[in-house]
Short mmCIF file of C-alpha atoms in Angstrom, two decimals:
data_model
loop_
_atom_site.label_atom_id
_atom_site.label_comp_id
_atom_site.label_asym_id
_atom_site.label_seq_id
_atom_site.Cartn_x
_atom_site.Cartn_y
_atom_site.Cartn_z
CA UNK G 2 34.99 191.34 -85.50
CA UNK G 3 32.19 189.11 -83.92
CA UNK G 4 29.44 190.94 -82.22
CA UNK G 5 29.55 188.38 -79.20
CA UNK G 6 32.08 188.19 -76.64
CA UNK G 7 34.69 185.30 -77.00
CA UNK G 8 32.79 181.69 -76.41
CA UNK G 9 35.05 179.19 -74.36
CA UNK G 10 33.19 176.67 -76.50
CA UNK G 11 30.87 176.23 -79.58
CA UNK G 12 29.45 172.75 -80.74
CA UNK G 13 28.53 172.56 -84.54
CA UNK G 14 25.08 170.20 -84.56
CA UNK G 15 22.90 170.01 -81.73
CA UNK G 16 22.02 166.20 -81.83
CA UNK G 17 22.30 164.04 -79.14
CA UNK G 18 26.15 164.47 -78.21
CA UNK G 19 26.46 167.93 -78.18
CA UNK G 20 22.99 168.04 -76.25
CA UNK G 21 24.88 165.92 -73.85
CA UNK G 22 28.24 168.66 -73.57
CA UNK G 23 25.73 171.24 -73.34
CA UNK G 24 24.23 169.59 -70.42
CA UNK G 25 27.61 168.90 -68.98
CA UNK G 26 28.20 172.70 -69.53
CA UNK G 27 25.45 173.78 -67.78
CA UNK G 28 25.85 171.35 -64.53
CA UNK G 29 29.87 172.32 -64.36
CA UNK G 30 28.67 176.34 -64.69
CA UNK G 31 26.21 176.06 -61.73
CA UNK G 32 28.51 174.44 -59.08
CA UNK G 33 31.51 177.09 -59.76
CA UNK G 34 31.78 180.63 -59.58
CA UNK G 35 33.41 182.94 -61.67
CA UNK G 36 37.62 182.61 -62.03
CA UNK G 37 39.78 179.97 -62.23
CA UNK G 38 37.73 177.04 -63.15
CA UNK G 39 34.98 178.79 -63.83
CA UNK G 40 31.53 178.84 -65.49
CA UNK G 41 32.10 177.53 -69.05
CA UNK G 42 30.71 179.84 -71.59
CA UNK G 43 29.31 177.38 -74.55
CA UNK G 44 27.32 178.04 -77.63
CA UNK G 45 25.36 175.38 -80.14
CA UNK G 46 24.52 175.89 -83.70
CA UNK G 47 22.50 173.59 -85.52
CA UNK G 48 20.66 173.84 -88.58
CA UNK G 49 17.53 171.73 -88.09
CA UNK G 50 14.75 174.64 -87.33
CA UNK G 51 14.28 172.68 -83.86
CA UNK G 52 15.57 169.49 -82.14
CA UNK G 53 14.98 166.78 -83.75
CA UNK G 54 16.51 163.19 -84.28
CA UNK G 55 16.36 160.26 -86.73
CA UNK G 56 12.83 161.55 -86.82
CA UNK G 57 12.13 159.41 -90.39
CA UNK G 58 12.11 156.21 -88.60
CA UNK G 59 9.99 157.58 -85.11
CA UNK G 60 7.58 154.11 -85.71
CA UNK G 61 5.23 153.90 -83.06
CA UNK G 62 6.25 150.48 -82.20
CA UNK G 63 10.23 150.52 -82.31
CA UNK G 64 12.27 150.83 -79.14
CA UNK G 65 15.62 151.85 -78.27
CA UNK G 66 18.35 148.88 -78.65
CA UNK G 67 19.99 150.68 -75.59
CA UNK G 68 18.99 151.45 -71.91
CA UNK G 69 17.45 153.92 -70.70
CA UNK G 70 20.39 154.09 -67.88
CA UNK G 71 22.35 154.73 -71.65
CA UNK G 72 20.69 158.73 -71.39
CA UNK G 73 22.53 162.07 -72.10
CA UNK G 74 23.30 162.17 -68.20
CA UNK G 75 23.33 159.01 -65.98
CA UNK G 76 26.59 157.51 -66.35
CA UNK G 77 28.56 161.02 -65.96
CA UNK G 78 26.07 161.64 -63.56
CA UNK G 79 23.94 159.70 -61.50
CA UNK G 80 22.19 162.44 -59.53
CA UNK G 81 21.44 164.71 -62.93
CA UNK G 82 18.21 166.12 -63.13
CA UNK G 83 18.64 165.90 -66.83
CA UNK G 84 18.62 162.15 -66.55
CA UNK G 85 15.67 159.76 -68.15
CA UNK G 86 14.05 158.96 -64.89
CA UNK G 87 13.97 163.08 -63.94
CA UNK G 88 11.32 163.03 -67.60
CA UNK G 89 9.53 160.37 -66.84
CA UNK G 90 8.71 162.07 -63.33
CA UNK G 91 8.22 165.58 -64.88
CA UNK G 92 5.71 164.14 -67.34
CA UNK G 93 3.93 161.72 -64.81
CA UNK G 94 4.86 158.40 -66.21
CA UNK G 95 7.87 157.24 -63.70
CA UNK G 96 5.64 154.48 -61.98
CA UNK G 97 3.90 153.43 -65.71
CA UNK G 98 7.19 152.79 -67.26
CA UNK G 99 8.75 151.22 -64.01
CA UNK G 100 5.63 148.36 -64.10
CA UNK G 101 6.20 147.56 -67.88
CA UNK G 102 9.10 145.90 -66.55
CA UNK G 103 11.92 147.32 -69.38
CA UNK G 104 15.07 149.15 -70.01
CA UNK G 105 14.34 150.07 -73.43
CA UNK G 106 11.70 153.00 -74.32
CA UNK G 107 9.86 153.15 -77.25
CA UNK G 108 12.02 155.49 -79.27
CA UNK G 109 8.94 158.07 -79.98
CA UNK G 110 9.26 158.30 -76.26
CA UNK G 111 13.05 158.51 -75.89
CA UNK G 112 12.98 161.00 -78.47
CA UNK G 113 10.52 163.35 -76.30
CA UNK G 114 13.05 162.74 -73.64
CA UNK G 115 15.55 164.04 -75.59
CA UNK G 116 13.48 167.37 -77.04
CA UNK G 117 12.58 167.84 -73.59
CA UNK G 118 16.11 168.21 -71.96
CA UNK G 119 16.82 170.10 -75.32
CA UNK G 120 13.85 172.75 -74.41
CA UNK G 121 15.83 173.57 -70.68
CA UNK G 122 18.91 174.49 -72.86
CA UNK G 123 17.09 176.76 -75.73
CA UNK G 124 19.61 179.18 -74.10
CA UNK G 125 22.53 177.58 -75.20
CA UNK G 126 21.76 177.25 -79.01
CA UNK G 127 20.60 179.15 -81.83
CA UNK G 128 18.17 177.08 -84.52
CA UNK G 129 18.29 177.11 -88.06
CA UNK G 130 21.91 178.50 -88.14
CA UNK G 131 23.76 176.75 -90.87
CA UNK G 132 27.80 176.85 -90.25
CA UNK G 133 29.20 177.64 -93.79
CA UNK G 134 32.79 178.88 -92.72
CA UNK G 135 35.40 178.34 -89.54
CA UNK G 136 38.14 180.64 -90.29
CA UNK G 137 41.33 180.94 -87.59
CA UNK G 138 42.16 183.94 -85.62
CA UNK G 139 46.06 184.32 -85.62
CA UNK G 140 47.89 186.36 -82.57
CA UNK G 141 51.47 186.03 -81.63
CA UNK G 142 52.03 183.15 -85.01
CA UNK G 143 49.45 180.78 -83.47
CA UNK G 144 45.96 180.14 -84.13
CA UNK G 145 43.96 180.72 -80.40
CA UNK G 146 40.92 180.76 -81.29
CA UNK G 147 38.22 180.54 -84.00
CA UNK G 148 35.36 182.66 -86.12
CA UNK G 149 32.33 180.29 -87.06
CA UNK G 150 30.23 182.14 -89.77
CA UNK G 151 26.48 180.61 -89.42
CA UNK G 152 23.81 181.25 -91.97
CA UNK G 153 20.30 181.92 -90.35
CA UNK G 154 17.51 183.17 -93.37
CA UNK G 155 19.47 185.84 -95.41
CA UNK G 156 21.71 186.66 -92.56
CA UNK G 157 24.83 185.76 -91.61
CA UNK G 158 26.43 185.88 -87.64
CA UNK G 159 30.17 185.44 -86.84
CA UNK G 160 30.70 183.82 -83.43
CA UNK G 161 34.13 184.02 -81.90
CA UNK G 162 35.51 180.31 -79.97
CA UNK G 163 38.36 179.14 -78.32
CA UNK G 164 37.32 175.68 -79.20
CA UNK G 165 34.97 173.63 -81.30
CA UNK G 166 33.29 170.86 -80.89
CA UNK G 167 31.84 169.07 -84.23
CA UNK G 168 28.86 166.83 -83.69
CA UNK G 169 27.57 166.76 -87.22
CA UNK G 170 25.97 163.29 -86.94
CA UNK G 171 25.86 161.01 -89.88
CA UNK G 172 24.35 161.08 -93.33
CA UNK G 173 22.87 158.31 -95.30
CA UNK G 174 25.06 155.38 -97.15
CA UNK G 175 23.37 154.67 -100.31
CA UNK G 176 25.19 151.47 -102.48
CA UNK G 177 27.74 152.75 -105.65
CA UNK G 178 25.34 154.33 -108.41
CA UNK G 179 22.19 154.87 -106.26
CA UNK G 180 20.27 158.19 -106.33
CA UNK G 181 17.20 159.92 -104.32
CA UNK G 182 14.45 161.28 -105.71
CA UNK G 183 10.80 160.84 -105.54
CA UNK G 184 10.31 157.58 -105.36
CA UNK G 185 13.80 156.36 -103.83
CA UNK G 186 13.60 157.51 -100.46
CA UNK G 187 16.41 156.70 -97.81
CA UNK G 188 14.75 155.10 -94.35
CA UNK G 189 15.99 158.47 -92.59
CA UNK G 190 12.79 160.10 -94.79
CA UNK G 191 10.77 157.37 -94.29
CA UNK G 192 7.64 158.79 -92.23
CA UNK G 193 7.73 162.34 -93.75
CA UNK G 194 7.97 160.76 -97.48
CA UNK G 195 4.92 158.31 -96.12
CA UNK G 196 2.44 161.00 -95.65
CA UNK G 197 3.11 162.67 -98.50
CA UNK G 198 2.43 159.98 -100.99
CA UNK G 199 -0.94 160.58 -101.33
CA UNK G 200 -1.75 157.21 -102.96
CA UNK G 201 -2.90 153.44 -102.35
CA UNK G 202 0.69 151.84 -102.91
CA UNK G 203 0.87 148.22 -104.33
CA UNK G 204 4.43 147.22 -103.93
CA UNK G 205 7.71 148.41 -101.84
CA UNK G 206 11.10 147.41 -102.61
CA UNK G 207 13.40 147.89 -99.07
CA UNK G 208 17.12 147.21 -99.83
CA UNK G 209 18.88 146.11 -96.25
CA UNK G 210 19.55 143.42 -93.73
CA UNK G 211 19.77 145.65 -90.53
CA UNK G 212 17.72 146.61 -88.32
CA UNK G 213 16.36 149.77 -89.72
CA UNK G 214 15.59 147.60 -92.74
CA UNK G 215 13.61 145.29 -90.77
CA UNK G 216 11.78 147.64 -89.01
CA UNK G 217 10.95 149.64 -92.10
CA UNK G 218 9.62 146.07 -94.03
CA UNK G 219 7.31 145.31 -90.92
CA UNK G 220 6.19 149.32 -90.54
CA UNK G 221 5.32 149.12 -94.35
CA UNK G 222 3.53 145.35 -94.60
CA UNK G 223 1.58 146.90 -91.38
CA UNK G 224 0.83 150.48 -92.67
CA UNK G 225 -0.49 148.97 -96.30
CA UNK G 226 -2.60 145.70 -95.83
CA UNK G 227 -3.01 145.40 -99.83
CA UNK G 228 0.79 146.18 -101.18
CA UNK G 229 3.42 143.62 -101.48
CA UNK G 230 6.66 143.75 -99.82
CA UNK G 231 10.07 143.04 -100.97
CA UNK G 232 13.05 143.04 -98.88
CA UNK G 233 16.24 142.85 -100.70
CA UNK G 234 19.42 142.05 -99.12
CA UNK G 235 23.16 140.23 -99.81
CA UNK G 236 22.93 137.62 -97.00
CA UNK G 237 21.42 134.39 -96.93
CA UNK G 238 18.88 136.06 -93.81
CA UNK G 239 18.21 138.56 -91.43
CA UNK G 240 21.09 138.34 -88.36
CA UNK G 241 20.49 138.55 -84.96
CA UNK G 242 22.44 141.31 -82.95
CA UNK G 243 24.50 140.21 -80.17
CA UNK G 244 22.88 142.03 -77.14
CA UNK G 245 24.23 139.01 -74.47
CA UNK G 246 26.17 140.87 -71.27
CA UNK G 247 29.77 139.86 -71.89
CA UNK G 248 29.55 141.23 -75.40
CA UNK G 249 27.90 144.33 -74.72
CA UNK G 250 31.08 145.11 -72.49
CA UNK G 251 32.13 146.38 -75.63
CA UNK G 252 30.55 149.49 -74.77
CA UNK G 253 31.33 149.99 -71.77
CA UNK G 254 34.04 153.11 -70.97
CA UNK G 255 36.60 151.20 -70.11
CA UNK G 256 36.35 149.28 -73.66
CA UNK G 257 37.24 152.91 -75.54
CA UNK G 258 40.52 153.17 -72.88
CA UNK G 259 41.43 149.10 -74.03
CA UNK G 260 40.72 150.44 -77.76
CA UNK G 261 42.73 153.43 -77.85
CA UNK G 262 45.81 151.77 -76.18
CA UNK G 263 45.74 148.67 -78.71
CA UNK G 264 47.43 147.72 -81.43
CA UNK G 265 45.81 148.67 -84.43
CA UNK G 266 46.01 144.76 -85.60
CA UNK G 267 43.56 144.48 -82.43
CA UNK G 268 41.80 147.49 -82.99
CA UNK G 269 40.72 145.91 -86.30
CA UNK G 270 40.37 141.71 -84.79
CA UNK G 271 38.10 143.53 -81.68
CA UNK G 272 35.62 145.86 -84.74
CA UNK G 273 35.66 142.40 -86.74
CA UNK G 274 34.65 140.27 -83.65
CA UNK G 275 31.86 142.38 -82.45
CA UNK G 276 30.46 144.05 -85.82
CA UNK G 277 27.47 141.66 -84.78
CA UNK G 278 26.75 143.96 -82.09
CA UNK G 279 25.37 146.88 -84.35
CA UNK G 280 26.46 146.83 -87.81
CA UNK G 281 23.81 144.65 -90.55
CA UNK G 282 22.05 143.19 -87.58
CA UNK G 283 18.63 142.68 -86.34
CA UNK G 284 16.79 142.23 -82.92
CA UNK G 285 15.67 138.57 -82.29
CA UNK G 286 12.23 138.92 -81.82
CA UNK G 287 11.54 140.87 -85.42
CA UNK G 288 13.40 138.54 -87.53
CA UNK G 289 11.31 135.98 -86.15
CA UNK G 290 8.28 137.92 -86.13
CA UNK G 291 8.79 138.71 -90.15
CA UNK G 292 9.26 134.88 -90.51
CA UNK G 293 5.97 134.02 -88.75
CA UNK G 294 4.71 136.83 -91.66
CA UNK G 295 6.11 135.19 -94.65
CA UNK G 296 5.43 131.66 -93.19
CA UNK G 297 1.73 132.45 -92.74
CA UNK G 298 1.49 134.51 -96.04
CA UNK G 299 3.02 130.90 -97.37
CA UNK G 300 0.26 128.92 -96.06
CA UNK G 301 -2.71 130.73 -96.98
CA UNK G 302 -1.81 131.43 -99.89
CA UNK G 303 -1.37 135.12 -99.76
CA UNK G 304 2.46 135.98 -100.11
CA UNK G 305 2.68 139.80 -99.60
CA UNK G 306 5.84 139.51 -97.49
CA UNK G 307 8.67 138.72 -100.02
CA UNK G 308 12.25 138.49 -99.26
CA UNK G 309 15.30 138.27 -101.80
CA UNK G 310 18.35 137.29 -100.25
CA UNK G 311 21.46 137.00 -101.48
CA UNK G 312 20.82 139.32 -104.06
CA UNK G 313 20.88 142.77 -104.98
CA UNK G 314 19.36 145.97 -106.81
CA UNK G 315 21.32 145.31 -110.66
CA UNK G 316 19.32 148.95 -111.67
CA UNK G 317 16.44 151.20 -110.53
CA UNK G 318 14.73 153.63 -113.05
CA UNK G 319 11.74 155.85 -112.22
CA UNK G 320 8.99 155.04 -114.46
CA UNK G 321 7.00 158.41 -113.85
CA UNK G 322 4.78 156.80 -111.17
CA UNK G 323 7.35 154.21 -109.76
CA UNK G 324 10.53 152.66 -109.99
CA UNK G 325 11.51 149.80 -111.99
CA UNK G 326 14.14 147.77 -109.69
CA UNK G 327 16.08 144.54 -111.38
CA UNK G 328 17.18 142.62 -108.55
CA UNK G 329 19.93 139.79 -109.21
CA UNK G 330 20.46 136.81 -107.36
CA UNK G 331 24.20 136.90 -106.66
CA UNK G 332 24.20 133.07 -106.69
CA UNK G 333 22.52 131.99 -110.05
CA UNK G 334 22.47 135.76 -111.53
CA UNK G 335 18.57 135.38 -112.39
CA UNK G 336 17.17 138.74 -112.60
CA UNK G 337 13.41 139.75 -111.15
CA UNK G 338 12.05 143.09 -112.23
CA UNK G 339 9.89 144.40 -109.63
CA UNK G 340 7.56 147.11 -110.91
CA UNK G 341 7.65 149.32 -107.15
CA UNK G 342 5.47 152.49 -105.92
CA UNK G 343 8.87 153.16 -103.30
CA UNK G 344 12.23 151.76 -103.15
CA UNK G 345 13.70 152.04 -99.73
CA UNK G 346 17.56 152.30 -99.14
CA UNK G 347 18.21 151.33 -95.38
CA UNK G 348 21.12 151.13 -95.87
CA UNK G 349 22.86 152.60 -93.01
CA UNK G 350 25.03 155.96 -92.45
CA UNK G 351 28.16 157.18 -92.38
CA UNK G 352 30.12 160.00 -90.58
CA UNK G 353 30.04 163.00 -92.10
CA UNK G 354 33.42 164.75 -92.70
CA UNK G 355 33.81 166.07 -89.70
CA UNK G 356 36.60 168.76 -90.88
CA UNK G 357 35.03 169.74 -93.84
CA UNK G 358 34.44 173.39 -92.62
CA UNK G 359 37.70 173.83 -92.03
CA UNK G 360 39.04 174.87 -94.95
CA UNK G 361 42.77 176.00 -95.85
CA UNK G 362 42.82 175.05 -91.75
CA UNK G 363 42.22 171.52 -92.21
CA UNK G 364 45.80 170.94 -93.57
CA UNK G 365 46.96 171.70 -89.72
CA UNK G 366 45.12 169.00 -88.85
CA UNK G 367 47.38 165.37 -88.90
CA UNK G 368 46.19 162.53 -90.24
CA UNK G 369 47.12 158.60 -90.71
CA UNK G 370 47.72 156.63 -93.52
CA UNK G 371 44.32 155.90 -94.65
CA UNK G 372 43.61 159.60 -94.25
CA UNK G 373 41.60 159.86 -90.57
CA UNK G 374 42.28 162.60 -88.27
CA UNK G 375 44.45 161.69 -85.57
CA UNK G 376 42.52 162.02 -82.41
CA UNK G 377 43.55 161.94 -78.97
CA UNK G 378 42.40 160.14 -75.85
CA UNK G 379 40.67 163.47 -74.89
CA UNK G 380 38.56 163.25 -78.58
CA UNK G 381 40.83 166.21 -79.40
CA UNK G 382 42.19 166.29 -83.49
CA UNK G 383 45.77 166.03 -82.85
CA UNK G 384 47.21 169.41 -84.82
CA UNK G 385 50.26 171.36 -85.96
CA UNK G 386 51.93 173.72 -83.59
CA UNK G 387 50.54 176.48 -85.22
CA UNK G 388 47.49 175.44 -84.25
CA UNK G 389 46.68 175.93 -80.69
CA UNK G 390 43.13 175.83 -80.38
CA UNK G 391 41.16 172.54 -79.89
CA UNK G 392 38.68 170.82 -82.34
CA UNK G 393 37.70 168.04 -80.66
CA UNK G 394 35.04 165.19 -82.37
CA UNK G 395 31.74 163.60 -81.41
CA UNK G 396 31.55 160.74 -83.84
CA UNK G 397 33.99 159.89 -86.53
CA UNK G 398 36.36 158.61 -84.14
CA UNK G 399 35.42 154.72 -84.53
CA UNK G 400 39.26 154.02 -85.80
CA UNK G 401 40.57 155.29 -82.59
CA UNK G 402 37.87 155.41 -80.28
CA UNK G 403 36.02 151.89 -80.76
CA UNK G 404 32.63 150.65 -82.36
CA UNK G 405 30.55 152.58 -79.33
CA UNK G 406 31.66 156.56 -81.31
CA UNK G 407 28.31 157.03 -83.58
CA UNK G 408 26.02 155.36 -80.47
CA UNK G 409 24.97 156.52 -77.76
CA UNK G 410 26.26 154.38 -75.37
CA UNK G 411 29.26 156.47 -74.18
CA UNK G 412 27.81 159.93 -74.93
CA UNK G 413 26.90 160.77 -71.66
CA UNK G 414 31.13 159.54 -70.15
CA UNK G 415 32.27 161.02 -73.46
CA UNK G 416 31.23 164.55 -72.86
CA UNK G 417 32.43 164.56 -69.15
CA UNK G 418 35.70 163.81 -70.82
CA UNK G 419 35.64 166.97 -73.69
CA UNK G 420 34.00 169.38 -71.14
CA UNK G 421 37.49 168.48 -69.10
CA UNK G 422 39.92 168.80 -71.60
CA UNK G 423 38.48 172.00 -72.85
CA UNK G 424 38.78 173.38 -69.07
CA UNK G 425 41.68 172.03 -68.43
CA UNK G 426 43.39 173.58 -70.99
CA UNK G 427 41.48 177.12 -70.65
CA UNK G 428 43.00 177.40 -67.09
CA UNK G 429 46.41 176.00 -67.55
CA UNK G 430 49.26 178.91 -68.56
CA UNK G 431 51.22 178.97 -71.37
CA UNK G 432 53.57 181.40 -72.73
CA UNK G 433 51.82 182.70 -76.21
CA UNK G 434 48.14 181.27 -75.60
CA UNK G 435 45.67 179.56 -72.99
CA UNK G 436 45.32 177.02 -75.57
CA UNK G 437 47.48 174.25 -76.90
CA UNK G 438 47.68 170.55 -77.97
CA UNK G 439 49.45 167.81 -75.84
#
């Protein structure tokens, strides 16, 4: 048995959406008293040794492609003093940030906005605690709850929930055949790897045409006035993300009721339409910023900005002290070989398998014909009868939950919603268990 008492909730990852629940958690527990509809009792494991997020790519320079109004807080809850406007105030920049005239941070600072609302909850979640196991707890012939076995050091701790919450983040997309090491970093390393390399580099390689890709080829042509570099990507040039109001309604809250309703012929025409919003896209003012680079490289004479579009990395191999990358022109099928210090996959992510933990208990959990959990309205995995308790999903819900599930555009709405469904459920009666599925 678990040495803790039984948790109404535990989130796996402490990122940015869970960090959100949590918050949600902790405003619902203050403003009720014990009983029906009670204080929630919620745990977080995560296996970073602190908080941290996309730290890799924490450029001085590169701000958030979202509002500030977009925080863990605001749009559940105006009045939050967990909100982006309550940090500014706390660390004495609310009038410097209000002149600059802007809705979008740099993202070093949005990040210490983040860590700081994380510090108010180090209560509510235990560091460098690895989840290796999620094994069911049977009474009566249904599953009511759940044992999560985390790894801290040598140790291991069973924790006893009701429900789960998974908000495991993303990990990196590399292309088919593509491997890390040494010298082929993915962007999500990028400023870690950078201070280690202990060197005067003379050429970069960065595979990608989004905006991590750009703002990785700019961060490197700044950081290393001497070293060519390359950018590598299948289109014809950089494209600029669709930030105008109508199509940002996209993310709006009421966009994730219109997707879930649809059709899925519409779910896929609406992801097609507005992939221009996010996916293989660049901000405006850097793609023509890297053009006024190459442009000016072009006219004196001095081309240390080089792009290769429509092409692609044919083969990479480490050389000892580099990487050897053949890149092929798609078009003519002319090959360069680009003797490289770094290549850089930005690339992009992709959701981690958010059921992966699950074990023997992920066959309870339904899926469609292309093999994605079925997920309710509520972000709930729709499950067998057998299994009563919830798992519900932060991410990994883009096929029935819209293009706005890996961003943080909704997080703050999104949580509101779980934090509901998981109290809803705890205080309505059922015969065998407090817990079931619709």
């Amino acid at each position: 048995m678990p040495a803790n008492p039984v948790y109404d909730v535990i989130g796996i990852g402490f990122g940015p959406s869970n960090l959100a629940l949590a918050i949600a958690i902790a405003e619902h527990s203050a403003g009720h008293s014990a009983g029906h509809d009670g204080p929630v009792r919620g745990l977080f494991l995560e296996r970073q040794p602190d908080f941290g997020w996309h730290r890799g790519m924490l450029i001085e320079d590169a701000t958030m492609q979202v509002s500030f109004l977009k925080d863990l807080v605001t749009m559940r809850n105006p009045t939050s003093e967990f909100s982006f406007l309550s940090y500014l105030y706390s660390v004495g920049r609310l009038v410097d940030f209000i002149n600059q005239k802007s809705l979008f941070p740099l993202r070093v600072e949005f990040h210490d906005y983040l860590a700081w609302a994380a510090t108010r909850l180090a209560h509510a979640v235990r560091y460098d605690h690895e989840v290796i196991a999620v094994d069911p707890v049977t009474e009566h012939g249904v599953v009511g709850s759940f044992d999560v076995t985390a790894r801290h050091g040598a140790d291991t701790t069973t924790y006893r929930a009701r429900d789960l919450v998974f908000g495991m983040g993303l990990e990196p997309r590399l292309p088919d055949g593509a491997r890390l090491s040494d010298r082929v970093w993915h962007n999500r390393d990028l400023l870690a790897r950078i201070e280690r390399l202990g060197e005067t580099p003379e050429r970069f390689a960065v595979v990608g045409a989004g905006q991590s890709a750009a703002e990785v080829t700019k961060f490197l042509h700044d950081r290393f006035p001497h070293a060519q570099v390359c950018a590598v990507f299948s289109r014809y040039g950089y494209s600029p993300s669709d930030d105008s109001p109508f199509a940002n309604r996209v993310f709006d809250p009421e966009a994730v009721d219109q997707y879930f309703t649809a059709p899925e012929h519409v779910k896929e025409m609406i992801l097609d339409y507005h992939a221009n919003t996010n996916y293989s896209v660049v901000d405006t003012d850097l793609i023509e910023e890297l053009y006024r680079r190459t442009y000016q490289e072009k006219v004196l004479g001095t081309p240390r900005l080089r792009l290769f579009n429509v092409s692609r990395v044919a083969e990479a191999v480490e050389t000892g002290d580099g990487v050897r990358a053949t890149i092929e022109s798609l078009t003519t099928r002319e090959k360069t070989v680009l003797d490289c210090d770094v290549l850089v996959y930005a690339t992009g992510y992709r959701p981690a398998d958010p059921l992966r933990l699950l074990g023997d208990l992920a066959a309870l959990c339904r899926r469609d014909d292309q093999d994605r959990p079925v997920v309710a309205r509520d972000y709930r995995v729709d499950t067998d009868d057998e299994l009563r308790a919830g798992l519900y999903l932060q991410g990994s819900t883009e096929h029935t939950h819209g293009i706005s599930s890996s961003l943080l555009s909704t997080t703050a709405v999104r949580a509101g919603q779980i934090l509901r469904s998981i109290t809803t459920r705890r205080d309505t009666p059922l015969a065998l268990s407090a817990w079931s599925r619709p």
